[in-house]
CSV table of C-alpha atoms in Angstrom, one decimal:
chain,number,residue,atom,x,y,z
G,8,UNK,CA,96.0,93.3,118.0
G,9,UNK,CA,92.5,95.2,117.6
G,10,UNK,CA,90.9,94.9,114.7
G,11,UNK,CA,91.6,98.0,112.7
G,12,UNK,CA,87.8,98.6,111.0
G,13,UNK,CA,86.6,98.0,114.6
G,14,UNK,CA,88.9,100.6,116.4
G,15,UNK,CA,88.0,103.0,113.8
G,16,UNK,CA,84.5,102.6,113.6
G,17,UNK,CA,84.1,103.3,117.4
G,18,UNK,CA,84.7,106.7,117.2
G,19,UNK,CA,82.9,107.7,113.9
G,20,UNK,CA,80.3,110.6,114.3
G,21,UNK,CA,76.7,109.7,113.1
G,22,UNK,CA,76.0,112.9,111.4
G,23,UNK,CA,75.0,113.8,107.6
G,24,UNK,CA,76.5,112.4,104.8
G,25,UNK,CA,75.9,115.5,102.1
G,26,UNK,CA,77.6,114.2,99.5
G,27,UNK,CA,78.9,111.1,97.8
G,28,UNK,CA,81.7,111.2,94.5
G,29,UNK,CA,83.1,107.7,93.1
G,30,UNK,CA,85.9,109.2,90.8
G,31,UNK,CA,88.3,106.8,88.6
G,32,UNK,CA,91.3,107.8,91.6
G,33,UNK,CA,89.9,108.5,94.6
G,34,UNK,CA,86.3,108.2,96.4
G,35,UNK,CA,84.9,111.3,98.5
G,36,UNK,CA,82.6,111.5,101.1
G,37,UNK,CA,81.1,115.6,102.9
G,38,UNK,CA,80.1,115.2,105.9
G,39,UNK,CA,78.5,118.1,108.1
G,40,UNK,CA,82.3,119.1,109.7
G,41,UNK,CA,84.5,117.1,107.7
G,42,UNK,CA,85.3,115.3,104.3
G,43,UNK,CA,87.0,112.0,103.3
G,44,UNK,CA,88.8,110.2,100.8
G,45,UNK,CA,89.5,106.6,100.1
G,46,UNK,CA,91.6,105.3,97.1
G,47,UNK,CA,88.9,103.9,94.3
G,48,UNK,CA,89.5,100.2,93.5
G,49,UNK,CA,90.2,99.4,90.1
G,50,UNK,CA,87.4,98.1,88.4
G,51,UNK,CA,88.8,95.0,87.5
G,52,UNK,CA,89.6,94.3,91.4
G,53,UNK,CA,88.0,90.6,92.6
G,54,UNK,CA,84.4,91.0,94.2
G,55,UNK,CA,84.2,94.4,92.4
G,56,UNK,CA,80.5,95.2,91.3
G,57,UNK,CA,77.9,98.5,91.1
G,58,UNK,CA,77.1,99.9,94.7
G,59,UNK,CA,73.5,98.7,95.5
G,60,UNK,CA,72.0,101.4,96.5
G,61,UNK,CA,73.5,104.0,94.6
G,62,UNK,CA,71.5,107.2,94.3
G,63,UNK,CA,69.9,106.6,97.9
G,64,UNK,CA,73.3,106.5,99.8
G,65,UNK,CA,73.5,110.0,101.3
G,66,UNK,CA,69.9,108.9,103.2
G,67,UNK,CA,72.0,106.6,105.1
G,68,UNK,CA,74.5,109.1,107.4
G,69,UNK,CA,78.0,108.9,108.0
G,70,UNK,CA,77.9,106.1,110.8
G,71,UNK,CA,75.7,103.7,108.3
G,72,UNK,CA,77.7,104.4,105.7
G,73,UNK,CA,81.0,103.8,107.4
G,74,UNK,CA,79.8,100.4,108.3
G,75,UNK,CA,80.2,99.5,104.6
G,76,UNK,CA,84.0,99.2,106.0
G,77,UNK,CA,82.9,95.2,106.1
G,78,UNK,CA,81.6,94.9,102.9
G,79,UNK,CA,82.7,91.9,100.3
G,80,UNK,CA,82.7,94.5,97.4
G,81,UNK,CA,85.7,96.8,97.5
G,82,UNK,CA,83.6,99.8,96.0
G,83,UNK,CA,81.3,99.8,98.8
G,84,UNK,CA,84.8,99.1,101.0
G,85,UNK,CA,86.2,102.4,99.7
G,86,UNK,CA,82.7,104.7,100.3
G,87,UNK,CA,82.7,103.1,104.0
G,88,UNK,CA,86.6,103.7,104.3
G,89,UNK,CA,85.8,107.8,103.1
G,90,UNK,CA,82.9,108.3,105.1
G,91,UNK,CA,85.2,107.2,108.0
G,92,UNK,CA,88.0,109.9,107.3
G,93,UNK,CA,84.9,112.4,107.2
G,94,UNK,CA,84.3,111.9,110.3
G,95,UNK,CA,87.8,112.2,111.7
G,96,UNK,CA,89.5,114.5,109.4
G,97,UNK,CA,87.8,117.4,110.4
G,98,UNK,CA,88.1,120.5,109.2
G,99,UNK,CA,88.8,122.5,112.3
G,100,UNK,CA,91.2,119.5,113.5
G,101,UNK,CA,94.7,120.8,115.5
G,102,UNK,CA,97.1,119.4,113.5
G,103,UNK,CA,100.8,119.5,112.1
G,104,UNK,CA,101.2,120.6,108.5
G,105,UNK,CA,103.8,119.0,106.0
G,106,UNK,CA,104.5,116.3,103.8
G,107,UNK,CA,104.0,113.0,105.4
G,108,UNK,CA,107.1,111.7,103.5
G,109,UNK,CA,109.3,114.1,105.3
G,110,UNK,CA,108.0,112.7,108.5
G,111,UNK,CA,111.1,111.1,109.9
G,112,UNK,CA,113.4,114.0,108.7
G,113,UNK,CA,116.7,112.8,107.9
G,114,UNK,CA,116.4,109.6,108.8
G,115,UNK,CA,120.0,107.7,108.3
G,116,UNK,CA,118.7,103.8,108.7
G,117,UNK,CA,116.4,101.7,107.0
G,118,UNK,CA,113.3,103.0,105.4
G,119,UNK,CA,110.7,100.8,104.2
G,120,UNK,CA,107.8,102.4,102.4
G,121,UNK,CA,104.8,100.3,101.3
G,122,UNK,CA,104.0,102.3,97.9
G,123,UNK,CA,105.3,104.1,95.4
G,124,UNK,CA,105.5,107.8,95.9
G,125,UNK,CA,107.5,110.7,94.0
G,126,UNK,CA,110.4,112.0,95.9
G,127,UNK,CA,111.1,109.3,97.9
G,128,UNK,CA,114.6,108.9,96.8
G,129,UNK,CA,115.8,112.8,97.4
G,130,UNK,CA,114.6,112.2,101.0
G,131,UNK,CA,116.1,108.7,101.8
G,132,UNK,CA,119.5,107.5,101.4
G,133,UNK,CA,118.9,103.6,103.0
G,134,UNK,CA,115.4,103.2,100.7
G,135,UNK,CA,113.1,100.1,100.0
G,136,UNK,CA,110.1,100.8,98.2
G,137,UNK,CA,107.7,97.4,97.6
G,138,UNK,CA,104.9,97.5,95.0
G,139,UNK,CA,102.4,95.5,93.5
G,140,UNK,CA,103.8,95.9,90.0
G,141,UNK,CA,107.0,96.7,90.8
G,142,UNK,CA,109.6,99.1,88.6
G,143,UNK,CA,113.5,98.3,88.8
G,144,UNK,CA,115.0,98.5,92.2
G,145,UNK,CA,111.3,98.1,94.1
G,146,UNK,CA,110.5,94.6,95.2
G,147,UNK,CA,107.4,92.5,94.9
G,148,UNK,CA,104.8,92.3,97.8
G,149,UNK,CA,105.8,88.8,98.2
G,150,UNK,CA,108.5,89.9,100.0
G,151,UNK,CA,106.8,92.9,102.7
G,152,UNK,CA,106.9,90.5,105.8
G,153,UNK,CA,110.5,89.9,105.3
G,154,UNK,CA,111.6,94.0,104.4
G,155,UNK,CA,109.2,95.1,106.8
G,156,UNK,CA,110.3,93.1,109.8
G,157,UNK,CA,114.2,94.4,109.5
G,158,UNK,CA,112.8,98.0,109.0
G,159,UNK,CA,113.7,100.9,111.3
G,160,UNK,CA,111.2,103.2,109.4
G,161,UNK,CA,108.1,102.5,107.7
G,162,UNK,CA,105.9,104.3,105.7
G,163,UNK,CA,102.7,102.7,104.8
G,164,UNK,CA,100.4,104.5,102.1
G,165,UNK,CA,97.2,104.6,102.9
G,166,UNK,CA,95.0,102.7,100.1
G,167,UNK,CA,96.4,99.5,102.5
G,168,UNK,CA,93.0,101.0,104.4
G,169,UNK,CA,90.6,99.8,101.8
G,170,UNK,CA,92.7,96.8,100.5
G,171,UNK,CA,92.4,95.4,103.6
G,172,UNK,CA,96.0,94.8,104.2
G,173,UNK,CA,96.7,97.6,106.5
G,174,UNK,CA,96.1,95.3,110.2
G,175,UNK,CA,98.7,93.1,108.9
G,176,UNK,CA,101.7,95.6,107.9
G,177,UNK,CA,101.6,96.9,111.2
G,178,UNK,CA,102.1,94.0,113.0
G,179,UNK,CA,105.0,92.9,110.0
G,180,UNK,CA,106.7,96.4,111.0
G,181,UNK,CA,106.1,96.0,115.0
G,182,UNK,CA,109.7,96.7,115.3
G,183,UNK,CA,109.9,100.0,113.5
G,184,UNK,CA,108.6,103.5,113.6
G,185,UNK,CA,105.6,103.3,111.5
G,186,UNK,CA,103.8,106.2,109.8
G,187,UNK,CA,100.4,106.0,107.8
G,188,UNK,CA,100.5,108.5,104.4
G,189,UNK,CA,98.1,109.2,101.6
G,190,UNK,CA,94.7,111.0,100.8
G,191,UNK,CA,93.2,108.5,102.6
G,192,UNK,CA,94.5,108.2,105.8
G,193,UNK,CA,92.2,108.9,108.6
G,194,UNK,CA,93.6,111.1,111.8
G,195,UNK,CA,92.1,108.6,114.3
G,196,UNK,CA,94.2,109.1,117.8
G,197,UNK,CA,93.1,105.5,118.6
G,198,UNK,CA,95.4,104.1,115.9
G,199,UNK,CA,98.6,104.5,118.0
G,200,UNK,CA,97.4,102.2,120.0
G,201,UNK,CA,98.3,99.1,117.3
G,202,UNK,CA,101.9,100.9,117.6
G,203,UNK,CA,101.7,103.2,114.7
G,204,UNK,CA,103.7,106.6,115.3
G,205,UNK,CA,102.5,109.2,112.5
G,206,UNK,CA,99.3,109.6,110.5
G,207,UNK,CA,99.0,111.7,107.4
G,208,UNK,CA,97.0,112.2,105.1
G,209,UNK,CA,94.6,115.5,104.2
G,210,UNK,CA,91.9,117.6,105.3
G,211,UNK,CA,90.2,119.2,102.7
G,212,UNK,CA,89.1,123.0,102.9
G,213,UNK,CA,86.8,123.2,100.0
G,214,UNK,CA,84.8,120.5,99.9
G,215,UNK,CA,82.8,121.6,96.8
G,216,UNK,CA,86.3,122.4,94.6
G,217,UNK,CA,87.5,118.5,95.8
G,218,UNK,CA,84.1,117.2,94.5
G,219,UNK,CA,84.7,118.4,91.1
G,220,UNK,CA,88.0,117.5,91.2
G,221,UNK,CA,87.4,113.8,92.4
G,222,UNK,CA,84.5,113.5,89.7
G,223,UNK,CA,86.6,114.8,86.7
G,224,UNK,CA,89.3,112.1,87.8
G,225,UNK,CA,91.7,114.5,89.4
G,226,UNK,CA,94.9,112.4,91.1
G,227,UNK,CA,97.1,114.3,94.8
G,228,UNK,CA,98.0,116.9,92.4
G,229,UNK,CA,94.4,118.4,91.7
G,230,UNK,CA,93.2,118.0,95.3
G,231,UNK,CA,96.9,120.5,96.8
G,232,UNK,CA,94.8,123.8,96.0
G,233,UNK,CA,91.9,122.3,97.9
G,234,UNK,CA,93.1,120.9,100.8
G,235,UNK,CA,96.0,120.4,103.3
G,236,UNK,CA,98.8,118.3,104.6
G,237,UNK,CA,98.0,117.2,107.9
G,238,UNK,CA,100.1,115.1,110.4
G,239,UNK,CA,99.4,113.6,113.8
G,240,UNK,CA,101.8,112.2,116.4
């Protein structure tokens, strides 16, 4: 399989990077057509530390500052990741609108989703939903190989971009229909060629209004009035 940072970083533009937020949830990048978000690591996530050259970044340019993709510390990880959906989620992009989750409609087999997201159980009757910390009913990460592998449907979110983990799930689910959902997925075409079916995530229409509401700590529910559901197939 292609390395994942590699296929994405061929097609990233090298324009201007014109602004740069680190909020507590999620990390935004502006770019000249186009912003991005990346999940934030918690602060408390191995290899963690300050972002060396903080306060000069925006010099740098989308393609320089998507390299960061390869970084050891996941902050730098998650500015490279959002610079990377600025490139590609563009805001005059020809997409599908809707709510990645409904993706595969009504979909009466297996569904695996990688994450926790509301509403997953008044969309699907045959659900398994594995977590990091998981809740009652939701199983441990220890077992994703395993659930993923007997999967018809999965539904990956899209923080496994800057964990790193993301190359990996798609080959577990090779035998499923996969879909890619979250903020921070980036509408790259070249990603259905690792076998992935649906990318959605969100291209943001007010880049100044998702600044503020990155920086004040807004979560997915302060970014709807800003931006918009976007799915490719």
């Amino acid at each position: 399989m292609e390395n994942v940072s590699n296929l994405l970083l061929n097609g990233v533009s090298y324009g201007t990077a014109k602004r740069i937020v680190i909020g507590i949830n999620w990390t935004f990048v502006e770019g000249e057509h186009g912003c991005g978000l990346a999940q934030t690591p918690r602060r408390d996530t191995p290899g963690c530390r300050p972002v060396a050259e903080a306060g000069k970044l925006t010099r740098l340019g989308l393609g320089q500052l998507a390299l960061f993709v390869g970084s050891t510390n996941p902050m730098e990880v998650a500015i490279g990741m959002a610079a990377i959906n600025a490139s590609y989620n563009r805001f005059d992009l020809d997409v599908e609108h809707g709510n990645g989750l409904d993706v595969f409609g009504q979909a009466d087999q297996s569904v695996t989703v990688v994450g926790r997201f509301p509403g997953l159980e008044e969309r699907y009757s045959f659900l398994k939903i594995i977590e990091k910390e998981p809740c009652k009913g939701e199983y441990p990460e220890s077992m994703t190989k395993e659930i993923l592998q007997s999967s018809r449907y999965s539904i990956i979110t899209s923080s496994t971009f800057v964990n790193g983990t993301a190359e990996n799930l798609i080959s577990y689910a090779a035998n499923s229909q996969i879909a890619f959902v979250g903020p921070g997925t980036p509408l790259c075409p070249a990603l259905f060629k690792l076998g992935v079916n649906v990318l959605s995530g969100l291209i943001i229409d007010d880049p100044q209004a998702a600044s503020r509401v990155v920086a004040e700590g807004g979560a997915v529910q302060g970014l709807k009035d800003v931006a918009r559901y976007a799915n490719i197939r």
